[in-house]
Coordinates of C-alpha atoms in Angstrom, one line a residue:
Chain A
X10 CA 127.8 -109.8 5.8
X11 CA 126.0 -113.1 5.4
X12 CA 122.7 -112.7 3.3
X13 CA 119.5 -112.6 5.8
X14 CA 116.7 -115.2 5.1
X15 CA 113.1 -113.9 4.4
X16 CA 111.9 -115.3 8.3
X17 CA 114.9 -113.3 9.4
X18 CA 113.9 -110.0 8.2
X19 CA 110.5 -110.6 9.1
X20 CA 111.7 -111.3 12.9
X21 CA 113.9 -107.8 12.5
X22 CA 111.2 -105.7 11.0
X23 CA 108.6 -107.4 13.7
X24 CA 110.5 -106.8 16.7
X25 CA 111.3 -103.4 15.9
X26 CA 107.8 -102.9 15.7
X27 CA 107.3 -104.1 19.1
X28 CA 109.9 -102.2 20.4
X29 CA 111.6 -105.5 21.7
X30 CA 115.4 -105.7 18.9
X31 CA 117.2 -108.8 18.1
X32 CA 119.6 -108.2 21.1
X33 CA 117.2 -107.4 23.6
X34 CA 117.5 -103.3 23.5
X35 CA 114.4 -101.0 23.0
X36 CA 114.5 -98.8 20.4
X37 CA 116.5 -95.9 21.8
X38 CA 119.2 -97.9 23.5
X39 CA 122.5 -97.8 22.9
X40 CA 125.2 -101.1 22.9
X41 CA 127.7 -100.9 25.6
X42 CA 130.3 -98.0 24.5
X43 CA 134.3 -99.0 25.9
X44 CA 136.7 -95.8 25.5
X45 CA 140.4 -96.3 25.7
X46 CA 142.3 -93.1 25.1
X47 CA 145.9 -92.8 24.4
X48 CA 146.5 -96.1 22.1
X49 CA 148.6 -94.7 19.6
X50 CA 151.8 -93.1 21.4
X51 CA 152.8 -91.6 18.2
X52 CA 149.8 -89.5 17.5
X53 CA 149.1 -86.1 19.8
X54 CA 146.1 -87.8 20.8
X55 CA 144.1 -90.9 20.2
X56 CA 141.3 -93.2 20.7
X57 CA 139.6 -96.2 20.4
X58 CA 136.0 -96.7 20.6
X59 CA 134.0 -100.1 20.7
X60 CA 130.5 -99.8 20.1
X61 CA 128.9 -103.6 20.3
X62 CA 131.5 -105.4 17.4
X63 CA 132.0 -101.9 16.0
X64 CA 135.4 -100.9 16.4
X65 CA 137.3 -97.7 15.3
X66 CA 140.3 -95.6 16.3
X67 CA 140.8 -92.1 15.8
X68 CA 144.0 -90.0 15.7
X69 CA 144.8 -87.1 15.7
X70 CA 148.2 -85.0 14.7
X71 CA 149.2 -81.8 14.7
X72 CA 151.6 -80.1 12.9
X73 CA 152.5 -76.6 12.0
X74 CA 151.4 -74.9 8.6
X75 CA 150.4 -71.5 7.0
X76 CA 146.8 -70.3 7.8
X77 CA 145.2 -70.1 4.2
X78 CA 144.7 -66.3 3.2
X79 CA 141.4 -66.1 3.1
X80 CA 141.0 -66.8 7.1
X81 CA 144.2 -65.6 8.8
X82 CA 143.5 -65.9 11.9
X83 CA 141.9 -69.8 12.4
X84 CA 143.5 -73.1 12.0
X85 CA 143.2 -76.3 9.5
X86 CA 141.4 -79.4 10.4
X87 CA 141.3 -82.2 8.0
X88 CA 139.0 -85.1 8.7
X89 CA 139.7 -88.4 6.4
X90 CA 138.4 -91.6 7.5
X91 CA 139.6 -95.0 6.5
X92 CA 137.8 -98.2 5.9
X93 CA 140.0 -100.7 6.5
X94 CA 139.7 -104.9 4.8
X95 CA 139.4 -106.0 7.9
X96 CA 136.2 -104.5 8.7
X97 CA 134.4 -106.2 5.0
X98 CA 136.5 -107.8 2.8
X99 CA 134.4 -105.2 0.2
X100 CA 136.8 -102.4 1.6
X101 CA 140.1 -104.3 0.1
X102 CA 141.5 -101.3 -2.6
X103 CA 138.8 -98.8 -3.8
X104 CA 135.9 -100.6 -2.6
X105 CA 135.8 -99.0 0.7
X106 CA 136.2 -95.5 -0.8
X107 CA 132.8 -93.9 -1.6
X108 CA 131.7 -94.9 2.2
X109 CA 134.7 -93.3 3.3
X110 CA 134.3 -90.3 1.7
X111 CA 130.5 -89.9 3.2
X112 CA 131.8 -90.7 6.4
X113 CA 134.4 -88.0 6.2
X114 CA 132.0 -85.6 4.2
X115 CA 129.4 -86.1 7.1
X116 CA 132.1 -86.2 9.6
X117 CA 132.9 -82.6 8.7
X118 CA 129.7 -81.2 8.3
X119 CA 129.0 -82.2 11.8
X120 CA 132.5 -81.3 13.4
X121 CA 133.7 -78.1 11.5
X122 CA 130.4 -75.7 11.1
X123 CA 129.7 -73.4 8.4
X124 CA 132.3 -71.5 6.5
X125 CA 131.6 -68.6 8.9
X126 CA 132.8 -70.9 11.7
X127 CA 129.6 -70.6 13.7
X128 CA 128.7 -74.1 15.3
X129 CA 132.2 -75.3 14.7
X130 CA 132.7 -78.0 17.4
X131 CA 136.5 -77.4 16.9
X132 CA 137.3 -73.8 18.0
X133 CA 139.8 -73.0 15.2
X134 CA 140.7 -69.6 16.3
X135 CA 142.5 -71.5 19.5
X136 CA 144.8 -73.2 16.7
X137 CA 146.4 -69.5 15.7
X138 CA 150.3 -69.1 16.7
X139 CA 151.0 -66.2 14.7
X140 CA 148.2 -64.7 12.7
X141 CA 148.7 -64.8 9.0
X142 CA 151.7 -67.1 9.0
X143 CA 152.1 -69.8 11.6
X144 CA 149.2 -72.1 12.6
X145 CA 148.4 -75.7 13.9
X146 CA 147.3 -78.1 11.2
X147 CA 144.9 -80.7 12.9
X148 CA 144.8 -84.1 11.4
X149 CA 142.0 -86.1 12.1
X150 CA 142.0 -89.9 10.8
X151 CA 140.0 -92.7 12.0
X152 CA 140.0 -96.1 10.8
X153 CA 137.4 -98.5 11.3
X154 CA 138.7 -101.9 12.3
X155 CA 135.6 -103.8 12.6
X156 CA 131.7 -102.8 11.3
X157 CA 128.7 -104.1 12.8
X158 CA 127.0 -101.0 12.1
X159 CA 126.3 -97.4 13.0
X160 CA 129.5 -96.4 12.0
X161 CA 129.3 -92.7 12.1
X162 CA 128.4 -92.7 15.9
X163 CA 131.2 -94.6 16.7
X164 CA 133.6 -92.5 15.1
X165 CA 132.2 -89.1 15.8
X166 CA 132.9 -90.4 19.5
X167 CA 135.9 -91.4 18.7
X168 CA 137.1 -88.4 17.4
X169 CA 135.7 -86.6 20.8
X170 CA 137.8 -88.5 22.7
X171 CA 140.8 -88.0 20.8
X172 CA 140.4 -84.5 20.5
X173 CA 139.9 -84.5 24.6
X174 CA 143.6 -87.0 24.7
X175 CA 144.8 -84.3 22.6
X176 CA 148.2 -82.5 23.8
X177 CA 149.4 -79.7 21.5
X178 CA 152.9 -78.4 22.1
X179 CA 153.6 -75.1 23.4
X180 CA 155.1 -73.0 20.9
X181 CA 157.4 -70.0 21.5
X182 CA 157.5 -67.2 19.0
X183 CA 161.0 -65.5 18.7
X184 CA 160.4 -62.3 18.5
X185 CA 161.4 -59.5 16.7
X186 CA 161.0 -60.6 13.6
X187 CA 159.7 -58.6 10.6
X188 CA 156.8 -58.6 8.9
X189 CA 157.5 -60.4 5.6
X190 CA 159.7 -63.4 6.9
X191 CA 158.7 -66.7 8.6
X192 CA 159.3 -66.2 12.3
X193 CA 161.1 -68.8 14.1
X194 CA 159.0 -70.8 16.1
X195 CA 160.3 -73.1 18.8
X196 CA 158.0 -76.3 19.6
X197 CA 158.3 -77.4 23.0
X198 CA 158.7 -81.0 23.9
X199 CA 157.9 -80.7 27.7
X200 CA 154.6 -78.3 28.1
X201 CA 151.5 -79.3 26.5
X202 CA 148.2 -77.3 26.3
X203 CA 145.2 -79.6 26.1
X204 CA 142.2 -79.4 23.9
X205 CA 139.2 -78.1 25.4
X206 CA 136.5 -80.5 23.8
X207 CA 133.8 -79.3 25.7
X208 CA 131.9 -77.7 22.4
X209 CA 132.7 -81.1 20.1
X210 CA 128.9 -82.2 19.6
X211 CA 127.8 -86.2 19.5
X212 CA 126.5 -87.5 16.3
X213 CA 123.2 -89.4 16.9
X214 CA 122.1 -92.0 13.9
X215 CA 118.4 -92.4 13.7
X216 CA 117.2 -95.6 11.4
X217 CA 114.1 -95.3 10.1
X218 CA 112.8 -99.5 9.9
X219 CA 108.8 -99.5 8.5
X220 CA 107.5 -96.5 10.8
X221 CA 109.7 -96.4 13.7
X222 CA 112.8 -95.1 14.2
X223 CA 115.8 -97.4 16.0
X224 CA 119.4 -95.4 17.7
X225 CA 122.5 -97.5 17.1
X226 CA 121.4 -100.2 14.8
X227 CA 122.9 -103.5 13.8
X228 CA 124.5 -104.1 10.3
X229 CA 121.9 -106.4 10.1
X230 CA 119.2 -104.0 11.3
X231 CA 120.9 -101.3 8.9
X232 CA 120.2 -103.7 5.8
X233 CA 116.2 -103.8 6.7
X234 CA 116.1 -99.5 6.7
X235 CA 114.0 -97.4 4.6
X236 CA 116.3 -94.5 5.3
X237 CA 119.1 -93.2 8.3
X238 CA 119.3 -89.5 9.5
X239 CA 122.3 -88.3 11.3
X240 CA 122.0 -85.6 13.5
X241 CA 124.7 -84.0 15.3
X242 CA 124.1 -82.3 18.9
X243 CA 126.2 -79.7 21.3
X244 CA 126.1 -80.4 25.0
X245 CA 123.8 -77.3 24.5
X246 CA 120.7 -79.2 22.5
X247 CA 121.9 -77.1 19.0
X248 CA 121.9 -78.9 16.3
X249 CA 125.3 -78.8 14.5
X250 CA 124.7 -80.4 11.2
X251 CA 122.4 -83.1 10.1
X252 CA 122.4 -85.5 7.2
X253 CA 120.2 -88.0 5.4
X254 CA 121.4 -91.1 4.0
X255 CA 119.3 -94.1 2.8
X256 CA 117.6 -94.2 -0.8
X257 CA 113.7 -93.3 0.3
X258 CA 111.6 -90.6 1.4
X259 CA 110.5 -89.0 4.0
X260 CA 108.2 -87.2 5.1
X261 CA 109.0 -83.8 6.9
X262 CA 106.7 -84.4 9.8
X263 CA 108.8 -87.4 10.8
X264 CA 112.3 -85.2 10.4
X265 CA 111.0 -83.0 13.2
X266 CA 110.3 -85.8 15.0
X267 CA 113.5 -87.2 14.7
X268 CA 115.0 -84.2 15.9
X269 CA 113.4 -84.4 19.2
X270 CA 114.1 -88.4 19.8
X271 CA 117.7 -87.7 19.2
X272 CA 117.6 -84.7 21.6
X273 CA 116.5 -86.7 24.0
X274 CA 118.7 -89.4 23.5
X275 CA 121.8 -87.1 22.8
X276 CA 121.8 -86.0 26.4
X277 CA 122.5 -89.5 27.7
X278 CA 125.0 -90.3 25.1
X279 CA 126.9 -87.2 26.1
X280 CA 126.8 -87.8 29.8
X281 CA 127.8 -91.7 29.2
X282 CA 130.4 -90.7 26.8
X283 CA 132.1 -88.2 28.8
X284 CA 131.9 -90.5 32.1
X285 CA 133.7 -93.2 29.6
X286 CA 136.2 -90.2 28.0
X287 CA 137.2 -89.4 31.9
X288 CA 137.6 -93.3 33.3
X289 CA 139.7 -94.1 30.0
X290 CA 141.9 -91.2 30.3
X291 CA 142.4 -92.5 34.2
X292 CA 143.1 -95.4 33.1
X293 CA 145.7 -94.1 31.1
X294 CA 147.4 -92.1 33.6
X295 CA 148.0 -94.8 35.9
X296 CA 149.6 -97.1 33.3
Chain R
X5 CA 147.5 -61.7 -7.6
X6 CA 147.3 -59.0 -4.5
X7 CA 147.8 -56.0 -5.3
X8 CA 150.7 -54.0 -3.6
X9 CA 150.2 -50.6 -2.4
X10 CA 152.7 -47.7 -3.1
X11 CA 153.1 -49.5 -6.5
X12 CA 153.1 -46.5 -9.6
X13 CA 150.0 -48.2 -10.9
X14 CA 151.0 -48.2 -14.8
X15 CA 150.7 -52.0 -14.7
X16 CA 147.3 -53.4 -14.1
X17 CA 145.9 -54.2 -10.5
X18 CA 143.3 -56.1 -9.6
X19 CA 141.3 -55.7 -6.7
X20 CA 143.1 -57.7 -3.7
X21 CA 140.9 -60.8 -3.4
X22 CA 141.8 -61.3 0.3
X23 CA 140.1 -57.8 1.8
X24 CA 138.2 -58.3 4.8
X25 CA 134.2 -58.3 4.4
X26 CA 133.2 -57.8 8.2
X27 CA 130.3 -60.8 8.1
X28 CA 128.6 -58.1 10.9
X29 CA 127.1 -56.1 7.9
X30 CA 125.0 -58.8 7.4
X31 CA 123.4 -58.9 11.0
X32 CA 122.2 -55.0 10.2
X33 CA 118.2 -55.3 10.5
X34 CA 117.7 -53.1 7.3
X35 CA 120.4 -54.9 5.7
X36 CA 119.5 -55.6 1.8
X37 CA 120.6 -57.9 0.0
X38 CA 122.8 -57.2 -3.0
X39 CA 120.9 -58.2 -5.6
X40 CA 118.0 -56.6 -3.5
X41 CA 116.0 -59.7 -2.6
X42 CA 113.3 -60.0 0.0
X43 CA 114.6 -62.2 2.3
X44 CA 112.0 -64.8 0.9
X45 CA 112.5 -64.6 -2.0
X46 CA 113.9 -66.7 -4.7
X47 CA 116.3 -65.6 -7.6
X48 CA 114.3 -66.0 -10.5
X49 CA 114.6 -69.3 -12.6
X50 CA 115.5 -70.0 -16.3
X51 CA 115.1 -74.1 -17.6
X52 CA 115.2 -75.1 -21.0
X53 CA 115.1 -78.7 -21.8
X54 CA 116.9 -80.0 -24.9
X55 CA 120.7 -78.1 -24.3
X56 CA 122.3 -81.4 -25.7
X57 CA 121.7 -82.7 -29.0
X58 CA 123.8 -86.3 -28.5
X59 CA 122.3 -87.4 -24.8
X60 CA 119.4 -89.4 -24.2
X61 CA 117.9 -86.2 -22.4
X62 CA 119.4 -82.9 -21.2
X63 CA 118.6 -79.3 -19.0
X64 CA 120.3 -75.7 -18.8
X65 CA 119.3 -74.2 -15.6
X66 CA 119.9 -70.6 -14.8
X67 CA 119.0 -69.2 -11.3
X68 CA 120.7 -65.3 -11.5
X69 CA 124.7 -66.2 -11.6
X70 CA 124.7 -70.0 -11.0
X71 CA 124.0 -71.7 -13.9
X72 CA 124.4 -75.7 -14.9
X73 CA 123.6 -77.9 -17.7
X74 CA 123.1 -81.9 -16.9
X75 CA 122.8 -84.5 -19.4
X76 CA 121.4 -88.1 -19.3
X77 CA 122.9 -90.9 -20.9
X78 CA 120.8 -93.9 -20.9
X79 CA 119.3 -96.5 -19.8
X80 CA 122.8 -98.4 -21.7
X81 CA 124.0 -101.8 -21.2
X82 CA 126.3 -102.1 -17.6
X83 CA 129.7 -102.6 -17.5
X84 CA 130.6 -106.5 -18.1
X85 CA 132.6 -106.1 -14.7
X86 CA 129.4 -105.2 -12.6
X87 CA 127.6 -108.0 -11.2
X88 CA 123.8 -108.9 -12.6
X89 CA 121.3 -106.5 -11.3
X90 CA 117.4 -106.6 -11.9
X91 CA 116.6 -103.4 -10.7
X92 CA 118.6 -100.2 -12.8
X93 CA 121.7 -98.3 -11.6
X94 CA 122.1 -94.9 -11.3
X95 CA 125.5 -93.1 -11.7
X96 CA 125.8 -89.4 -11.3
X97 CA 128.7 -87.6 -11.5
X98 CA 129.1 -83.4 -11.0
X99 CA 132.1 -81.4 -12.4
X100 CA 133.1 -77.7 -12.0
X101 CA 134.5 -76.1 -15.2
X102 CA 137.9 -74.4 -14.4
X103 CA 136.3 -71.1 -14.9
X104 CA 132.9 -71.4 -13.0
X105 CA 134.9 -69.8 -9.4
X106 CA 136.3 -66.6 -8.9
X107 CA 139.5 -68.1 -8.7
X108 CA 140.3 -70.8 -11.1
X109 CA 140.1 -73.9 -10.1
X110 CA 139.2 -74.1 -7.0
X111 CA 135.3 -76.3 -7.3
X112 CA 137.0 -78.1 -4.3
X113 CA 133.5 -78.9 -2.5
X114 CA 132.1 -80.9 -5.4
X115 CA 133.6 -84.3 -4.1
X116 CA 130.8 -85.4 -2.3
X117 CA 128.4 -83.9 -4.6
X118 CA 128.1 -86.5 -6.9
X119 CA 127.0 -88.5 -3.9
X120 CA 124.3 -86.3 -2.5
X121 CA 123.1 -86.0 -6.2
X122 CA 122.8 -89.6 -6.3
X123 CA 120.9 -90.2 -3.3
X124 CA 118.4 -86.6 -4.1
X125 CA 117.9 -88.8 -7.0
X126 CA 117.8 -92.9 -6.0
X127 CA 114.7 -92.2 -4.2
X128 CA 112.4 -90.5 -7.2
X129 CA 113.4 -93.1 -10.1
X130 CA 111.2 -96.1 -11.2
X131 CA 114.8 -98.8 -10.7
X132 CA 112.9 -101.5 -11.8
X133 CA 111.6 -100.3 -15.1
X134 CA 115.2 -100.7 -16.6
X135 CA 116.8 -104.0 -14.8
X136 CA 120.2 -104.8 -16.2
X137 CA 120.7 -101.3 -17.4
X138 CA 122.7 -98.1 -16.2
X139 CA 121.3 -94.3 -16.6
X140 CA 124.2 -91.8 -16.1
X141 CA 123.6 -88.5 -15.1
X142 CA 126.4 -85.8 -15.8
X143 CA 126.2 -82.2 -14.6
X144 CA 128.6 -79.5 -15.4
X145 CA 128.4 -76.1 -13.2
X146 CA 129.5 -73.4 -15.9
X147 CA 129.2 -70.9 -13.2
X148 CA 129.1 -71.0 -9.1
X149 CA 127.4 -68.2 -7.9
X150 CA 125.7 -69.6 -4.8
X151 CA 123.0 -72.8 -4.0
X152 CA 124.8 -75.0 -6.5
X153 CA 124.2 -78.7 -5.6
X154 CA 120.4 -77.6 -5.1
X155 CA 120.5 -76.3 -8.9
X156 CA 122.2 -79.4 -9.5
X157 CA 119.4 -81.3 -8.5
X158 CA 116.7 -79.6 -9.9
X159 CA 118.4 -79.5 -13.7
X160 CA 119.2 -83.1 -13.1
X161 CA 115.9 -84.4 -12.5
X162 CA 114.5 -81.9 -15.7
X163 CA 116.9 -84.1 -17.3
X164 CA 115.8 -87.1 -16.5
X165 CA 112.3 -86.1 -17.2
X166 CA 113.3 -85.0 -20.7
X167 CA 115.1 -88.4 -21.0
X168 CA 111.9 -90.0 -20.3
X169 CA 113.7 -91.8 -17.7
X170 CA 110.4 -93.0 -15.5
X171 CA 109.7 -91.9 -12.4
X172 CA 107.8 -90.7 -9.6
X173 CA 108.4 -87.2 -9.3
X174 CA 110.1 -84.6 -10.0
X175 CA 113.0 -83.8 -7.3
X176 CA 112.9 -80.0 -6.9
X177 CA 115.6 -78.9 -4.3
X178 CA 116.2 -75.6 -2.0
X179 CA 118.6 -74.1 0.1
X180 CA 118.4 -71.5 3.0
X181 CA 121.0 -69.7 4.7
X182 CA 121.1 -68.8 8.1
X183 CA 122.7 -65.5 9.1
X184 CA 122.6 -63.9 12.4
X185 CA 118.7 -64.3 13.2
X186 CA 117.7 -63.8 9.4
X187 CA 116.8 -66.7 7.2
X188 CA 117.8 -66.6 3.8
X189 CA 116.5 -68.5 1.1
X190 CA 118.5 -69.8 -2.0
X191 CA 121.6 -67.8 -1.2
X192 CA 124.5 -66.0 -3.5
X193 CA 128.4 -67.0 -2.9
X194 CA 128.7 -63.5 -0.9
X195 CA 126.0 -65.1 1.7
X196 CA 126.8 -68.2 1.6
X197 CA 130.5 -67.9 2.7
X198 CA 129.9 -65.6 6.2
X199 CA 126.6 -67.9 6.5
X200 CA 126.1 -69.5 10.5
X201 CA 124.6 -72.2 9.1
X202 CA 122.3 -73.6 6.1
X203 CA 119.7 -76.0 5.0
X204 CA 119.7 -77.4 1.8
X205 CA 116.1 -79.6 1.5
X206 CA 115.6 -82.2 -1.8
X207 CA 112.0 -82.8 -1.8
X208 CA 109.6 -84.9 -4.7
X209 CA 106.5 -82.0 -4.1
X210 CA 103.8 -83.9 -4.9
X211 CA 104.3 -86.6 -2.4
X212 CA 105.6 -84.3 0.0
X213 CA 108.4 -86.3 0.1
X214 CA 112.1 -85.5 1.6
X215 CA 114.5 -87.3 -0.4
X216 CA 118.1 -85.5 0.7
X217 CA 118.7 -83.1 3.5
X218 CA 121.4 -81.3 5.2
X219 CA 122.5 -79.2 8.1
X220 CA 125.9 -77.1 8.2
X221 CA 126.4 -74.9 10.9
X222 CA 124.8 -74.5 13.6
X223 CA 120.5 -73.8 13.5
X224 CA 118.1 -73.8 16.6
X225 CA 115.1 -75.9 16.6
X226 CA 112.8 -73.5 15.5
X227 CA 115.0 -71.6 13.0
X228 CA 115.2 -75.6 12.0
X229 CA 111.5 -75.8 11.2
X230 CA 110.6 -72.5 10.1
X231 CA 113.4 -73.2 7.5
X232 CA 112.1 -76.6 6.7
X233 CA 108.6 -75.1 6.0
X234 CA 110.5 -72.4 3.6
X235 CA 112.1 -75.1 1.5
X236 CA 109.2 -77.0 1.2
X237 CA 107.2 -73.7 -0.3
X238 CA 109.4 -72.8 -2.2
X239 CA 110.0 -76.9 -3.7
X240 CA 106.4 -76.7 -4.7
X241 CA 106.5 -73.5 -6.5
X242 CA 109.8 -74.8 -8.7
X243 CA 108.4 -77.8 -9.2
X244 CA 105.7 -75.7 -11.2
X245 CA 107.9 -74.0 -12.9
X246 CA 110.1 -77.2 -14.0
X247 CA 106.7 -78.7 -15.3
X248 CA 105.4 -75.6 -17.3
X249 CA 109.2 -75.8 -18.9
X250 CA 108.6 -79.5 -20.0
X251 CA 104.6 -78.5 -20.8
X252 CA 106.7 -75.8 -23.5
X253 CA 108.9 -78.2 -24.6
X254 CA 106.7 -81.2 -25.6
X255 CA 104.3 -79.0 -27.2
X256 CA 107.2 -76.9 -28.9
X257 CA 108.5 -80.4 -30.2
X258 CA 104.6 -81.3 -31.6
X259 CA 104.5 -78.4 -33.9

């Protein structure tokens, strides 16, 4: 990213202030989201989001593993995300590696709930074949092709709509077999059983820029922040997990107040992202 | 390592590590808690300053069966690879000993630890009093036993403070658990794993500050808040603790 001049950040900082951004948006408006679902053929489901010049695909795939032994009777997910040299030329080799491993850490927090499995956006229990030996392992990667900021948004809607493409074979158990072996399982290629995505929560980004907060900020907006909080929302108003990221302070007072703005906002960003989520898997039907 | 049943037991058996705790025991209203706790109520907490005679600076925290020791090496010259910097850099790294879980090995969370610690800490240090220079922080957990990273940021910032590292304020950190409608603050590795979701709150007291934060699970709004509010009590008392420690210390070192 090209270094910002002092005038610059002043016209940033000022117009943030004023509730009037560099692009024209107010404060709690979000770029223009496009959805295509069903990009990569070879995945069991997929998608691409574009969020202003931020661009990302998610996939996901789905094969079969052992449940571990301390929790029979739920499925895997794995969540790793992938910052590709295209996005910054930064990202070439290791570079991009300690902001892919937030984005994944955050990314789970939000998607998988606590250890219990309350608040899990991903019902693992659904992902059982045959408790205590078969289950589906779900493999979640995204890639970000292009950053212009606000990356986490765009991925935790990406990985919605994937999840929602999502087609997991039908397996048949044969039966009768005993207790200690691995049963033979036969994986369908014809029937599918889609995901049911209607628990996956949004992930809203709140930018804290002098005393206001901005939703779905810039790369250039994102340089001029004191501090970012990501809060993740259900299509109930719960809040699934919540993270802060940015080096300063704040005060607890505004954190509250943060959760409220991104209640609010989180309730359009559902309904626009699942009216996007349903056009793009139209789309995708008819081709 | 489970044990078989039926098995002549002449041959040692251990306990099968796999049994099923029902998490509903925990809902019970006159549940207790097994160290018998109040619910608000904090496992008492045991700082010494000094643990490493080589670092710059150094802590042993010990809050009932978690217990960590951090030291600080610094401010030293950068590596000759990094670029020219003229405020300081901070680089924090946590490790599990092999022995600190129940079953060896396994400290598999800690990855992103060393990057919450780093940003608990990025917002309480004084960068610009050592431009060109890098203070590492190392912490080793000797033992999990619940509430770790926000042990690890506590001892860490004792550390720093022993280092003389400057800075604003301490960084005293928290966690509560959430289970059923019960809060529970700074939870053991029983609670924590059938928890439906936690806080964990990195605050500088004195400013009344919130430097790191994180939700897992899933917590209303006003378990949210009322959680917040516990953290942030029970900051402010630790912080009071860490400074009597480093009150001991100093005039411990005078004599």
């Amino acid at each position: 990213m090209v270094g910002l001049s002092e005038g610059e950040k002043e016209f940033i900082k000022g117009g943030i202030a004023q509730d009037l951004r560099s692009d024209g948006r107010k404060r709690y408006t979000y770029r223009p989201i496009y959805v295509e679902t069903g990009v990569i053929p070879q995945a069991n489901g997929s998608a691409r989001v574009r969020l202003g010049a931020t661009d990302v695909i998610a996939s996901v795939k789905a094969e079969l593993g052992k449940p571990s032994a301390l929790q029979p009777d739920k499925g895997k997910v794995a969540i790793f995300i992938d910052c590709s040299p295209t996005a910054e030329p930064t990202f070439e080799g290791r570079g991009g590696e300690e902001l892919s491993a937030e984005l994944s850490g955050a990314l789970q927090r939000c998607l998988l709930g606590s250890k219990s499995g309350a608040g899990a956006g991903i019902d693992l229990s659904s992902l059982i074949v045959v408790e205590g030996k078969v289950c589906w392992d779900l493999y979640i990667d995204g890639l970000v092709i292009s950053s212009d900021g606000n990356l986490l948004d765009a991925l935790g809607a990406a990985i919605k709509a994937a999840l929602s493409n999502t087609g997991i074979p039908s397996v048949h158990v044969a039966a009768g077999a005993s207790n200690d072996e691995q049963p033979e399982v036969d994986i369908s290629d014809e029937e599918f059983l889609q995901f049911d995505t209607s628990g996956v929560p949004v992930i809203v980004t709140l930018t804290k820029v002098g005393k206001h907060y901005i939703v779905d900020a810039t790369s250039e907006e994102e340089s001029q922040m004191s501090s970012a909080v990501s809060i993740s929302i259900n299509r109930q108003g719960h809040i699934c997990g919540m993270t802060k990221r940015g080096g300063s302070g704040i005060d607890p007072s505004v954190i509250l107040d943060m959760i409220s703005v991104a209640n609010f906002v989180s309730r359009q960003l559902i309904e626009k992202l699942d009216s996007e989520i349903s056009a793009a898997e139209a789309n995708e039907e008819e081709s | 390592m489970a044990a078989k049943p039926g098995t002549a037991s002449t041959t040692y058996s251990p306990v099968d590590p796999t049994h099923k705790t029902k998490p509903s025991i925990f809902t019970d209203s006159d549940w207790v808690r097994p160290d018998s706790r109040g619910f608000h109520q904090c496992r008492p907490a045991f700082f010494r300053t000094g643990a490493v005679n080589s670092a710059s600076g150094s802590a042993y925290a010990e809050f009932g069966n978690t217990k960590v020791i951090v030291s600080v090496f610094g401010p030293r010259e950068s590596k000759k690879a990094m670029m020219y910097s003229d405020i300081g850099r901070l680089n924090c790294n946590v490790s599990y000993t092999t022995f600190a879980t129940p079953v060896r090995g396994q400290g598999s969370d800690n990855k992103e630890f060393s990057s919450m610690l780093h940003k608990a800490l990025e917002g309480a240090i004084i960068l610009e009093s050592f431009p060109k220079t890098t203070v590492d922080v190392f912490a080793l957990v000797l033992e999990s036993g619940g509430s770790d990273l926000p042990v690890v940021i506590s001892c860490a910032s004792l550390a720093l403070a022993d280092a003389g590292i400057m800075m604003y304020d301490l960084v005293t950190s928290v966690s509560v658990s959430c289970l059923g409608k019960n809060l529970l603050i700074d939870p053991i590795l029983e609670e924590e794993s059938c928890q439906d979701g936690s806080l964990m709150i990195a605050c500088m007291p004195s400013h009344y500050e919130v430097t790191q934060l994180t939700v897992t699970g899933e917590l209303s709004a006003p378990n949210l808040s009322e959680a917040m509010q516990l953290c942030l009590d029970a900051c402010a008392k630790l912080a009071q603790i860490m400074r009597s420690c480093l009150k001991e210390a100093a005039s411990a070192a005078e004599e």
